Short mmCIF file of C-alpha atoms and ligand atoms in Angstrom, two decimals:
data_model
loop_
_atom_site.label_atom_id
_atom_site.label_comp_id
_atom_site.label_asym_id
_atom_site.label_seq_id
_atom_site.Cartn_x
_atom_site.Cartn_y
_atom_site.Cartn_z
CA MET R 6 -214.31 -39.98 77.66
CA PRO R 7 -210.97 -41.74 76.40
CA GLU R 8 -211.60 -44.22 73.43
CA PRO R 9 -211.40 -47.86 74.96
CA ALA R 10 -209.29 -50.21 73.32
CA SER R 11 -211.77 -52.94 73.42
CA GLN R 12 -215.37 -51.48 73.24
CA LYS R 13 -218.14 -53.42 74.64
CA LYS R 14 -219.23 -54.35 78.03
CA ASP R 15 -218.95 -57.94 76.81
CA ALA R 16 -215.33 -57.56 76.16
CA ALA R 17 -214.91 -58.93 79.84
CA GLN R 18 -212.78 -61.92 79.65
CA PRO R 19 -214.51 -64.82 81.59
CA ALA R 20 -211.51 -67.04 81.26
CA ALA R 21 -209.57 -65.15 83.58
CA VAL R 22 -209.48 -66.31 87.20
CA ILE R 23 -208.18 -63.91 89.70
CA ALA R 24 -207.59 -64.44 93.16
CA LEU R 25 -209.39 -61.48 94.80
CA PRO R 26 -209.35 -61.02 98.50
CA PRO R 27 -212.19 -62.76 100.28
CA THR R 28 -213.32 -59.49 101.50
CA ALA R 29 -213.86 -58.36 97.76
CA LEU R 30 -215.60 -61.55 97.03
CA CYS R 31 -218.09 -60.84 100.17
CA VAL R 32 -218.83 -57.34 99.19
CA LEU R 33 -219.64 -58.05 95.76
CA ASP R 34 -221.92 -60.82 96.66
CA VAL R 35 -223.92 -58.60 99.09
CA LEU R 36 -224.22 -56.00 96.58
CA GLU R 37 -225.34 -58.30 93.82
CA GLY R 38 -227.53 -60.36 95.93
CA ALA R 39 -229.50 -56.97 96.56
CA GLY R 40 -229.89 -56.58 92.68
CA HIS R 41 -227.06 -54.18 92.31
CA GLU R 42 -224.17 -54.41 89.60
CA ALA R 43 -220.68 -54.41 91.48
CA TRP R 44 -216.91 -55.00 90.39
CA ALA R 45 -213.66 -55.02 92.13
CA VAL R 46 -211.72 -52.13 90.49
CA GLY R 47 -208.41 -50.74 90.60
CA GLY R 48 -205.55 -51.46 92.54
CA CYS R 49 -206.90 -54.78 93.95
CA VAL R 50 -207.33 -56.17 90.48
CA ARG R 51 -203.92 -55.00 89.16
CA ASP R 52 -202.16 -56.78 92.32
CA ALA R 53 -204.12 -59.82 91.86
CA LEU R 54 -203.14 -59.98 88.41
CA LEU R 55 -199.60 -59.48 89.54
CA GLY R 56 -199.70 -62.11 92.24
CA ARG R 57 -198.89 -59.30 94.85
CA PRO R 58 -200.54 -58.55 98.05
CA SER R 59 -203.07 -55.97 97.75
CA GLY R 60 -202.97 -52.67 99.99
CA ASP R 61 -206.74 -52.08 100.04
CA VAL R 62 -209.73 -53.11 97.95
CA ASP R 63 -211.97 -50.97 96.17
CA VAL R 64 -215.53 -51.77 94.59
CA ALA R 65 -217.59 -49.91 92.10
CA SER R 66 -221.07 -50.31 91.97
CA SER R 67 -224.36 -49.23 90.10
CA ALA R 68 -225.84 -48.75 93.62
CA THR R 69 -225.89 -45.37 95.39
CA TRP R 70 -224.14 -45.21 98.62
CA ARG R 71 -227.72 -45.14 100.51
CA GLU R 72 -228.83 -48.39 98.46
CA ALA R 73 -225.07 -49.81 99.33
CA GLN R 74 -225.56 -48.94 103.00
CA ARG R 75 -228.89 -50.59 103.18
CA ALA R 76 -227.56 -53.64 101.49
CA PHE R 77 -224.75 -54.01 103.85
CA GLU R 78 -226.74 -53.23 106.99
CA ALA R 79 -229.23 -55.92 106.01
CA ARG R 80 -226.48 -58.44 105.86
CA GLY R 81 -225.21 -57.14 109.55
CA LEU R 82 -222.12 -55.37 107.97
CA ARG R 83 -221.07 -52.14 109.51
CA THR R 84 -220.59 -49.17 107.22
CA HIS R 85 -218.79 -45.69 107.62
CA GLU R 86 -219.97 -42.63 105.57
CA THR R 87 -216.50 -41.64 104.49
CA GLY R 88 -216.92 -39.96 101.23
CA THR R 89 -220.65 -39.87 100.48
CA LYS R 90 -220.60 -36.70 98.69
CA HIS R 91 -218.21 -38.28 96.06
CA GLY R 92 -220.36 -41.59 96.30
CA THR R 93 -218.01 -43.49 98.52
CA LEU R 94 -219.04 -45.60 101.55
CA THR R 95 -216.59 -47.62 103.63
CA VAL R 96 -218.04 -51.32 104.63
CA ILE R 97 -216.26 -53.31 107.05
CA ALA R 98 -215.99 -56.86 105.89
CA ASP R 99 -214.18 -59.38 108.05
CA GLY R 100 -212.71 -56.83 109.87
CA SER R 101 -211.24 -54.88 106.95
CA PRO R 102 -212.45 -51.84 105.32
CA VAL R 103 -213.53 -52.06 101.76
CA GLU R 104 -214.31 -48.79 99.84
CA VAL R 105 -217.57 -48.85 97.56
CA THR R 106 -217.92 -46.15 95.11
CA THR R 107 -221.00 -45.52 92.98
CA TYR R 108 -220.08 -45.55 89.20
CA ARG R 109 -218.81 -41.85 88.51
CA ALA R 110 -217.03 -39.51 86.28
CA ASP R 111 -214.98 -36.71 87.74
CA GLY R 112 -215.87 -33.23 86.72
CA PRO R 113 -213.20 -30.58 86.38
CA TYR R 114 -210.67 -30.20 89.42
CA ASP R 115 -210.60 -27.39 91.79
CA GLU R 116 -207.88 -24.80 91.70
CA ASP R 117 -205.52 -26.55 93.88
CA ALA R 118 -205.84 -29.73 91.77
CA ARG R 119 -206.84 -31.72 94.80
CA HIS R 120 -210.43 -32.76 94.25
CA PRO R 121 -212.95 -32.83 91.28
CA LYS R 122 -215.05 -29.93 91.86
CA SER R 123 -217.99 -32.04 91.06
CA VAL R 124 -218.59 -35.63 90.18
CA SER R 125 -221.32 -36.88 88.13
CA PHE R 126 -222.61 -40.19 88.65
CA VAL R 127 -222.73 -42.70 85.51
CA ARG R 128 -224.81 -45.51 84.46
CA SER R 129 -221.84 -48.01 83.49
CA ILE R 130 -218.56 -49.47 84.69
CA GLU R 131 -217.00 -48.58 81.50
CA GLU R 132 -217.64 -44.87 81.93
CA ASP R 133 -216.19 -45.20 85.50
CA LEU R 134 -213.17 -46.73 84.13
CA ALA R 135 -212.43 -43.90 82.09
CA ARG R 136 -211.78 -41.59 84.87
CA ARG R 137 -209.07 -43.70 86.27
CA ASP R 138 -205.42 -42.76 85.98
CA PHE R 139 -203.49 -45.59 84.35
CA THR R 140 -204.44 -48.51 82.08
CA MET R 141 -203.42 -51.03 84.80
CA ASN R 142 -205.72 -49.36 87.31
CA ALA R 143 -208.68 -49.01 84.76
CA LEU R 144 -209.31 -52.69 85.11
CA ALA R 145 -212.52 -54.25 86.89
CA TYR R 146 -213.13 -58.07 87.86
CA HIS R 147 -216.04 -59.82 88.77
CA PRO R 148 -215.74 -63.72 89.40
CA ARG R 149 -218.49 -64.59 87.14
CA ARG R 150 -218.39 -61.87 84.63
CA GLY R 151 -214.45 -61.93 84.28
CA LEU R 152 -211.94 -59.17 83.45
CA LEU R 153 -213.00 -56.17 82.11
CA ASP R 154 -210.09 -54.12 80.39
CA PRO R 155 -211.22 -51.52 77.89
CA TYR R 156 -207.78 -49.75 77.71
CA GLY R 157 -205.35 -52.74 77.50
CA GLY R 158 -204.35 -52.54 80.96
CA ARG R 159 -203.51 -56.29 81.16
CA ALA R 160 -201.17 -56.15 78.20
CA ASP R 161 -199.64 -53.19 79.95
CA LEU R 162 -199.28 -55.13 83.05
CA ASP R 163 -197.60 -58.11 81.23
CA ALA R 164 -195.08 -55.71 79.42
CA GLY R 165 -194.45 -53.51 82.43
CA ILE R 166 -195.64 -50.18 81.31
CA ILE R 167 -197.20 -47.39 83.01
CA ARG R 168 -199.57 -45.64 80.50
CA ALA R 169 -202.19 -42.91 81.13
CA VAL R 170 -205.73 -43.54 80.37
CA GLY R 171 -206.62 -41.24 77.45
CA ASP R 172 -204.69 -37.78 76.60
CA PRO R 173 -201.90 -38.03 79.17
CA ALA R 174 -201.53 -34.01 79.21
CA ARG R 175 -205.20 -33.64 80.22
CA ARG R 176 -205.30 -36.22 82.73
CA PHE R 177 -202.31 -34.88 84.46
CA SER R 178 -203.51 -31.27 84.18
CA GLU R 179 -206.76 -32.49 85.74
CA ASP R 180 -204.90 -34.08 88.83
CA ALA R 181 -201.29 -33.33 88.94
CA LEU R 182 -200.94 -35.98 91.87
CA ARG R 183 -201.22 -38.63 89.15
CA ILE R 184 -197.66 -37.38 88.05
CA LEU R 185 -196.19 -38.67 91.34
CA ARG R 186 -198.51 -41.80 91.48
CA ALA R 187 -196.71 -42.89 88.16
CA CYS R 188 -193.21 -42.40 89.77
CA ARG R 189 -194.22 -44.40 92.73
CA PHE R 190 -195.89 -47.23 90.67
CA ALA R 191 -192.49 -47.12 88.78
CA ALA R 192 -190.87 -47.59 92.22
CA GLN R 193 -193.11 -50.30 93.58
CA LEU R 194 -193.40 -52.36 90.42
CA GLY R 195 -190.05 -51.52 88.42
CA PHE R 196 -192.37 -50.64 85.49
CA ARG R 197 -191.28 -48.11 82.88
CA ILE R 198 -193.39 -45.11 82.06
CA GLU R 199 -194.60 -44.99 78.31
CA GLU R 200 -193.02 -42.13 76.37
CA LYS R 201 -196.20 -40.06 75.69
CA THR R 202 -197.17 -40.55 79.65
CA PHE R 203 -193.59 -39.39 80.58
CA GLU R 204 -194.13 -36.37 78.37
CA GLY R 205 -197.50 -35.37 79.90
CA MET R 206 -195.91 -35.76 83.22
CA LEU R 207 -192.90 -33.44 82.68
CA ALA R 208 -195.30 -30.91 80.96
CA ASN R 209 -197.51 -30.72 83.95
CA LYS R 210 -194.97 -31.16 86.60
CA GLY R 211 -195.41 -27.28 87.57
CA LEU R 212 -198.84 -28.04 88.69
CA LEU R 213 -197.60 -30.29 91.58
CA VAL R 214 -197.19 -27.08 93.75
CA ARG R 215 -200.71 -26.86 93.86
CA VAL R 216 -201.27 -30.57 95.34
CA SER R 217 -201.46 -30.72 99.08
CA THR R 218 -198.18 -31.59 100.49
CA GLU R 219 -199.86 -34.53 102.55
CA ARG R 220 -200.58 -36.17 99.20
CA THR R 221 -197.31 -35.41 97.60
CA THR R 222 -195.48 -36.72 100.62
CA ARG R 223 -197.16 -39.71 100.96
CA GLU R 224 -196.60 -40.64 97.33
CA ILE R 225 -192.89 -39.68 97.77
CA GLU R 226 -192.63 -42.25 100.67
CA LYS R 227 -194.37 -44.84 98.97
CA LEU R 228 -191.75 -44.32 96.19
CA LEU R 229 -189.07 -44.37 98.50
CA VAL R 230 -189.84 -47.59 100.13
CA GLY R 231 -190.65 -49.33 96.99
CA ARG R 232 -188.68 -52.26 95.55
CA PHE R 233 -187.26 -50.35 92.68
CA ALA R 234 -186.95 -47.01 94.28
CA GLY R 235 -183.33 -46.38 93.00
CA SER R 236 -184.21 -46.89 89.67
CA ALA R 237 -187.39 -44.71 89.74
CA LEU R 238 -185.43 -41.84 91.38
CA LEU R 239 -183.00 -41.92 88.55
CA SER R 240 -185.59 -42.24 85.61
CA CYS R 241 -188.05 -39.77 87.37
CA VAL R 242 -185.61 -37.25 88.70
CA ASP R 243 -186.80 -34.33 86.20
CA VAL R 244 -190.35 -34.77 87.49
CA LEU R 245 -189.61 -35.33 91.04
CA ALA R 246 -187.45 -32.10 90.75
CA ALA R 247 -190.76 -30.26 90.96
CA VAL R 248 -191.10 -31.34 94.52
CA LEU R 249 -187.48 -31.77 95.70
CA PRO R 250 -185.50 -29.42 93.38
CA GLU R 251 -182.51 -30.29 95.40
CA LEU R 252 -182.22 -33.37 93.32
CA VAL R 253 -181.28 -31.49 90.21
CA ALA R 254 -177.59 -30.72 91.37
CA MET R 255 -177.19 -34.03 92.33
CA LYS R 256 -177.89 -35.43 88.84
CA GLY R 257 -174.55 -36.08 86.85
CA PHE R 258 -172.43 -34.68 89.43
CA ASP R 259 -169.23 -36.33 88.91
CA GLN R 260 -167.55 -36.78 92.41
CA ARG R 261 -164.00 -37.23 91.24
CA THR R 262 -162.83 -39.45 94.06
CA PRO R 263 -161.51 -42.90 94.03
CA TYR R 264 -164.25 -43.76 96.50
CA HIS R 265 -167.29 -43.45 94.22
CA VAL R 266 -167.84 -44.96 90.61
CA HIS R 267 -171.07 -43.01 90.74
CA ASP R 268 -172.36 -39.49 90.45
CA VAL R 269 -174.26 -38.18 93.54
CA LEU R 270 -177.55 -39.12 92.23
CA GLU R 271 -176.75 -42.60 91.25
CA HIS R 272 -174.90 -43.30 94.46
CA THR R 273 -177.99 -42.04 96.28
CA ALA R 274 -180.19 -44.33 94.24
CA HIS R 275 -177.74 -47.32 95.21
CA VAL R 276 -177.91 -46.40 99.01
CA VAL R 277 -181.74 -45.99 98.79
CA ASP R 278 -181.73 -49.64 97.29
CA ALA R 279 -179.10 -51.08 99.52
CA THR R 280 -181.19 -50.08 102.74
CA PRO R 281 -184.21 -51.83 104.29
CA PRO R 282 -187.52 -50.50 102.64
CA GLN R 283 -188.32 -48.38 105.96
CA PRO R 284 -189.23 -44.78 105.59
CA LEU R 285 -186.90 -43.62 108.31
CA VAL R 286 -183.71 -44.84 106.72
CA ARG R 287 -184.85 -44.30 103.16
CA TRP R 288 -185.63 -40.63 103.86
CA ALA R 289 -182.15 -40.30 105.19
CA ALA R 290 -180.60 -42.23 102.34
CA LEU R 291 -182.25 -39.80 100.06
CA PHE R 292 -180.90 -36.70 101.70
CA HIS R 293 -177.60 -38.00 103.05
CA ASP R 294 -175.53 -36.55 100.21
CA MET R 295 -177.41 -33.90 99.05
CA GLY R 296 -174.92 -31.20 100.26
CA LYS R 297 -172.21 -32.59 98.38
CA PRO R 298 -172.51 -30.57 95.01
CA ALA R 299 -172.27 -27.30 96.93
CA LEU R 300 -169.35 -28.16 98.78
CA PHE R 301 -167.21 -29.94 96.00
CA PHE R 302 -163.74 -28.72 95.74
CA ALA R 303 -160.83 -30.35 93.52
CA ASP R 304 -157.28 -30.51 95.17
CA ALA R 305 -154.17 -30.25 93.23
CA ARG R 306 -154.24 -33.79 91.99
CA GLY R 307 -157.87 -33.24 90.90
CA ILE R 308 -159.56 -35.16 93.58
CA GLY R 309 -162.73 -34.30 94.65
CA HIS R 310 -163.54 -33.59 98.49
CA PHE R 311 -166.67 -32.48 100.46
CA TYR R 312 -165.64 -31.35 103.86
CA GLY R 313 -168.64 -30.85 106.04
CA HIS R 314 -171.26 -32.24 103.63
CA PRO R 315 -173.07 -34.12 106.29
CA ALA R 316 -174.00 -30.80 108.12
CA LEU R 317 -174.78 -29.19 104.74
CA SER R 318 -177.03 -32.18 103.62
CA ALA R 319 -178.75 -32.03 106.96
CA SER R 320 -179.39 -28.39 106.58
CA MET R 321 -180.87 -28.90 103.05
CA ALA R 322 -183.02 -31.94 104.50
CA ARG R 323 -184.51 -29.81 106.99
CA GLY R 324 -185.60 -27.33 104.46
CA ALA R 325 -186.91 -29.93 102.14
CA MET R 326 -188.84 -31.68 104.96
CA ALA R 327 -190.19 -28.43 106.09
CA ARG R 328 -191.82 -28.04 102.70
CA LEU R 329 -193.22 -31.70 103.00
CA SER R 330 -195.79 -32.90 105.47
CA LEU R 331 -193.48 -35.06 107.85
CA SER R 332 -193.99 -35.05 111.80
CA SER R 333 -191.35 -32.76 113.27
CA ALA R 334 -190.10 -35.72 115.72
CA PHE R 335 -189.80 -38.05 112.48
CA ALA R 336 -187.87 -35.15 110.54
CA ALA R 337 -185.76 -34.76 113.61
CA ARG R 338 -184.48 -38.41 113.48
CA VAL R 339 -183.92 -38.32 109.65
CA LEU R 340 -182.12 -35.41 110.46
CA GLU R 341 -179.81 -37.24 113.18
CA LEU R 342 -179.01 -39.87 110.62
CA VAL R 343 -178.21 -37.51 107.89
CA ARG R 344 -175.72 -35.65 110.21
CA ARG R 345 -174.11 -38.67 111.51
CA HIS R 346 -173.80 -40.90 108.33
CA ASP R 347 -170.04 -40.16 108.08
CA ASP R 348 -169.16 -40.33 111.81
CA ALA R 349 -166.37 -42.71 112.34
CA LEU R 350 -167.93 -45.79 114.44
CA SER R 351 -165.30 -48.49 115.05
CA PRO R 352 -166.32 -51.89 116.22
CA THR R 353 -165.37 -51.45 120.00
CA PRO R 354 -167.64 -51.59 122.87
CA LYS R 355 -166.79 -48.08 124.00
CA SER R 356 -167.42 -46.59 120.68
CA VAL R 357 -170.68 -48.36 120.27
CA ARG R 358 -171.64 -47.28 123.89
CA ARG R 359 -170.71 -43.50 123.14
CA MET R 360 -172.78 -43.43 119.80
CA LEU R 361 -175.65 -45.15 121.66
CA ALA R 362 -175.32 -42.36 124.53
CA SER R 363 -175.06 -39.86 122.00
CA LEU R 364 -178.30 -40.93 120.30
CA GLY R 365 -180.15 -40.52 123.41
CA GLY R 366 -180.29 -44.44 124.12
CA ASP R 367 -182.48 -44.69 120.93
CA VAL R 368 -181.55 -48.20 119.84
CA GLU R 369 -183.82 -48.19 116.64
CA LEU R 370 -181.97 -45.00 115.51
CA PHE R 371 -178.60 -46.73 116.14
CA ARG R 372 -179.89 -49.67 113.92
CA ALA R 373 -181.26 -47.29 111.30
CA LEU R 374 -177.62 -45.60 111.26
CA CYS R 375 -175.93 -49.01 110.83
CA ASP R 376 -178.45 -49.70 107.78
CA LEU R 377 -177.30 -46.32 106.34
CA LYS R 378 -173.80 -46.81 106.76
CA ARG R 379 -173.97 -50.15 105.29
CA GLY R 380 -176.18 -48.93 102.33
CA ASP R 381 -173.69 -46.16 102.03
CA ALA R 382 -170.57 -48.39 101.63
CA ALA R 383 -172.55 -50.76 99.40
CA GLY R 384 -172.99 -47.84 96.95
CA GLN R 385 -169.49 -46.87 96.92
CA ALA R 386 -166.62 -48.38 95.07
CA PRO R 387 -166.08 -52.04 95.45
CA PHE R 388 -163.01 -51.75 97.69
CA CYS R 389 -164.95 -49.99 100.31
CA ARG R 390 -167.29 -52.95 100.77
CA SER R 391 -165.19 -54.17 103.48
CA ARG R 392 -166.98 -51.31 105.41
CA ILE R 393 -170.17 -53.51 105.59
CA LYS R 394 -168.42 -56.08 107.85
CA GLU R 395 -167.43 -53.40 109.99
CA VAL R 396 -170.85 -52.20 110.72
CA ASP R 397 -172.09 -55.69 111.01
CA ALA R 398 -169.53 -55.94 113.95
CA VAL R 399 -170.72 -52.63 115.29
CA GLU R 400 -174.39 -54.04 115.37
CA ALA R 401 -173.19 -57.48 116.95
CA LEU R 402 -171.68 -55.44 119.67
CA LEU R 403 -174.91 -53.47 120.27
CA ASP R 404 -176.73 -56.85 120.63
CA ASP R 405 -174.08 -57.83 123.39
CA ILE R 406 -174.32 -54.39 125.10
CA LEU R 407 -178.19 -54.58 125.12
CA ALA R 408 -178.27 -58.30 126.22
CA ALA R 409 -175.71 -57.44 129.01
CA ASP R 410 -178.16 -54.51 129.94
CA GLU R 411 -174.98 -52.22 130.09
CA ALA R 412 -175.14 -48.67 130.72
CA PHE R 413 -175.56 -46.11 127.92
CA SER R 414 -177.94 -43.64 129.43
CA LEU R 415 -178.42 -41.80 132.70
CA GLY R 416 -181.48 -43.82 133.37
CA HIS R 417 -179.27 -46.96 133.40
CA LEU R 418 -176.75 -45.43 136.13
CA ALA R 419 -176.69 -47.04 139.47
CA VAL R 420 -176.85 -43.57 140.96
CA ASN R 421 -178.85 -40.66 140.53
CA GLY R 422 -179.34 -36.94 141.33
CA ARG R 423 -180.21 -37.89 145.05
CA THR R 424 -176.86 -39.63 145.34
CA VAL R 425 -174.92 -36.39 144.19
CA LEU R 426 -176.83 -34.23 146.80
CA ALA R 427 -176.30 -36.78 149.52
CA LEU R 428 -172.55 -36.40 148.75
CA GLY R 429 -172.89 -32.62 149.71
CA ALA R 430 -173.19 -31.20 146.34
CA GLU R 431 -175.33 -27.85 145.97
CA PRO R 432 -178.69 -28.25 144.07
CA GLY R 433 -177.85 -26.86 140.38
CA PRO R 434 -176.16 -27.74 137.14
CA ILE R 435 -173.14 -29.41 138.84
CA VAL R 436 -175.60 -32.36 139.73
CA GLY R 437 -176.17 -33.10 136.06
CA GLN R 438 -172.60 -32.58 135.18
CA ALA R 439 -171.47 -34.80 137.94
CA LEU R 440 -173.73 -37.75 136.60
CA ASP R 441 -172.48 -37.15 133.12
CA ALA R 442 -169.08 -37.55 134.19
CA ALA R 443 -170.16 -40.65 135.90
CA LEU R 444 -171.87 -41.87 132.81
CA ASP R 445 -168.75 -41.42 130.80
CA ALA R 446 -166.73 -43.34 133.21
CA VAL R 447 -169.24 -46.25 133.01
CA ILE R 448 -169.07 -46.09 129.09
CA ASP R 449 -165.58 -45.83 128.98
CA GLY R 450 -165.12 -48.90 131.23
CA GLU R 451 -163.24 -46.61 133.88
CA ALA R 452 -165.77 -47.36 136.58
CA PRO R 453 -168.18 -50.25 137.10
CA ASN R 454 -171.83 -49.42 137.20
CA ASP R 455 -172.50 -50.31 140.85
CA PRO R 456 -173.57 -47.79 143.47
CA GLY R 457 -170.55 -48.00 145.92
CA ALA R 458 -167.98 -47.60 143.01
CA LEU R 459 -169.98 -44.74 141.73
CA ARG R 460 -170.49 -43.08 144.84
CA ALA R 461 -166.73 -43.34 145.29
CA PHE R 462 -166.06 -41.71 141.83
CA LEU R 463 -168.55 -38.98 142.33
CA ALA R 464 -167.14 -37.97 145.71
CA GLU R 465 -163.53 -37.95 144.01
CA TRP R 466 -165.07 -35.75 141.01
CA LEU R 467 -167.11 -33.53 143.21
CA ALA R 468 -163.71 -32.70 145.30
CA GLU R 469 -162.00 -32.29 142.34
CA HIS R 470 -164.63 -30.02 140.86
CA ALA R 471 -165.00 -27.92 144.03
CA ASP R 472 -161.14 -27.56 144.07
CA LYS R 473 -161.25 -26.12 140.48
CA ALA R 474 -164.03 -23.75 141.28
CA ARG R 475 -162.19 -22.49 144.35
CA SER R 476 -158.88 -22.03 142.30
P1 ATP P 506 -202.26 -48.65 96.28
O1 ATP P 506 -201.73 -49.94 96.04
O2 ATP P 506 -201.62 -47.58 96.85
O3 ATP P 506 -203.78 -48.61 96.97
P2 ATP P 506 -204.28 -47.95 93.92
O4 ATP P 506 -203.91 -47.86 92.72
O5 ATP P 506 -205.15 -48.89 94.49
O6 ATP P 506 -202.72 -48.21 94.77
P3 ATP P 506 -205.66 -46.07 95.43
O7 ATP P 506 -205.69 -44.74 95.93
O8 ATP P 506 -206.18 -47.20 96.40
O9 ATP P 506 -204.58 -46.47 94.56
O10 ATP P 506 -207.06 -45.99 94.41
C1 ATP P 506 -207.73 -46.94 93.78
C2 ATP P 506 -208.18 -46.67 92.47
O11 ATP P 506 -208.74 -45.59 92.26
C3 ATP P 506 -206.71 -46.66 91.55
O12 ATP P 506 -206.48 -47.94 91.27
C4 ATP P 506 -207.27 -45.81 90.26
O13 ATP P 506 -208.30 -46.52 89.52
C5 ATP P 506 -208.20 -44.98 91.00
N1 ATP P 506 -207.39 -43.71 91.37
C6 ATP P 506 -206.78 -43.27 92.43
N2 ATP P 506 -206.23 -42.11 92.64
C7 ATP P 506 -206.56 -41.51 91.32
C8 ATP P 506 -206.27 -40.37 90.84
N3 ATP P 506 -205.76 -39.43 91.36
N4 ATP P 506 -206.78 -40.30 89.41
C9 ATP P 506 -207.31 -41.17 88.79
N5 ATP P 506 -207.82 -42.36 89.33
C10 ATP P 506 -207.04 -42.67 90.59
MG1 MG P 507 -205.74 -49.12 96.65
#
């Protein structure tokens, strides 16, 4: 067991008053009322000390899961047997789930570094805290007994340091996911990773290939949407490379163009930070320039060019996402953004309607593209920032088009396939082609979207088309 910084159980600091979520207080109350010991632990204590909202609530208790279940059921609370093999029971308090885990120590991890092969149940909260990953997560709190902090987690929280509990190399070799957890905590909290901890991460990053892609993908996504994602990408790139080797070529790659003052990775980090913290646009920001290093060439004046880089970035992103665990529908939308991030999009109704049509009428994707383009401009040389205003104008036009319910997809057209057939067209591909032509005409403002005008347009188009087919 790692040597605690402050040893004894009565090292709890009763003076600390922490605003735990009410659900945690209720669960502690029920367990202690039934004669067990229970503490709020891990992330919810860390987040309460930081004054940030907590993702989920974890409680550690001397009760076995069956004892805990009896205590909750006696108070009319519903439970789910979510991980009883590992001593975990989920109780629903005030409609929210709280995980209650019996004090335990993890045995050796299995070959794919995913789960402890066995867990052994231990008697004290201190022994339980020893198995936790970082000092800031090895904190326990009880409203009467105060804060239990055997590894100096509070001081590390105050100093903004991520530090492994115990010997870093051993802790990362037990469970390599902890390596990515450190990176994502850096991204969420803006903390720095302590040197020995970082060395342990580097030395064991090769073990990440054995961790399930569901778990690694979840951590990378949490990193990407973190408030300090850009700085974590830069500081952790050598570790992240074990999962995303494509990042290596981006690091330090001088673009040698007046549009850029940063290397490709720094630019990417700026773009990530300058986009809203949503998975779709952040994944696209991560990938958008990935193809640049491979396509670089310098012209006679020594200026760098990257012709075709969106297509290569998209193809590399496809490969990266296939290794990760992202749904194919989500990956397709990320690819669309990467592919189009450099497309011209001028603030004219025609250009906006065209782009919307070519995105299949997906308004959310269009807005994400605007976010990506704004982020991209924000990450370029200062003189490129005027492009941000241009994208704002594009989005304002989009709002107008949506408010006016203007046509940008076949579904919006005042005519349909039956109209084309009624005009005498043979059933077949020509029907779709005629409708596409009608939509183009409406988008370009050459025909109004009303049945009479479009019937006239279609009749003319069909006649012309039939003429062409004959000649
Ligand atoms: P989040 O904000 O994502 O919930 P968290 O730190 O609470 O962050 P959880 O996955 O909810 O993360 O885990 C709860 C606690 O369990 C952690 O704070 C930590 O004490 C411990 N823990 C989680 N994963 C590991 C791990 N892989 N190795 C060691 N301890 C872990
Ligand atoms: Mg948590």
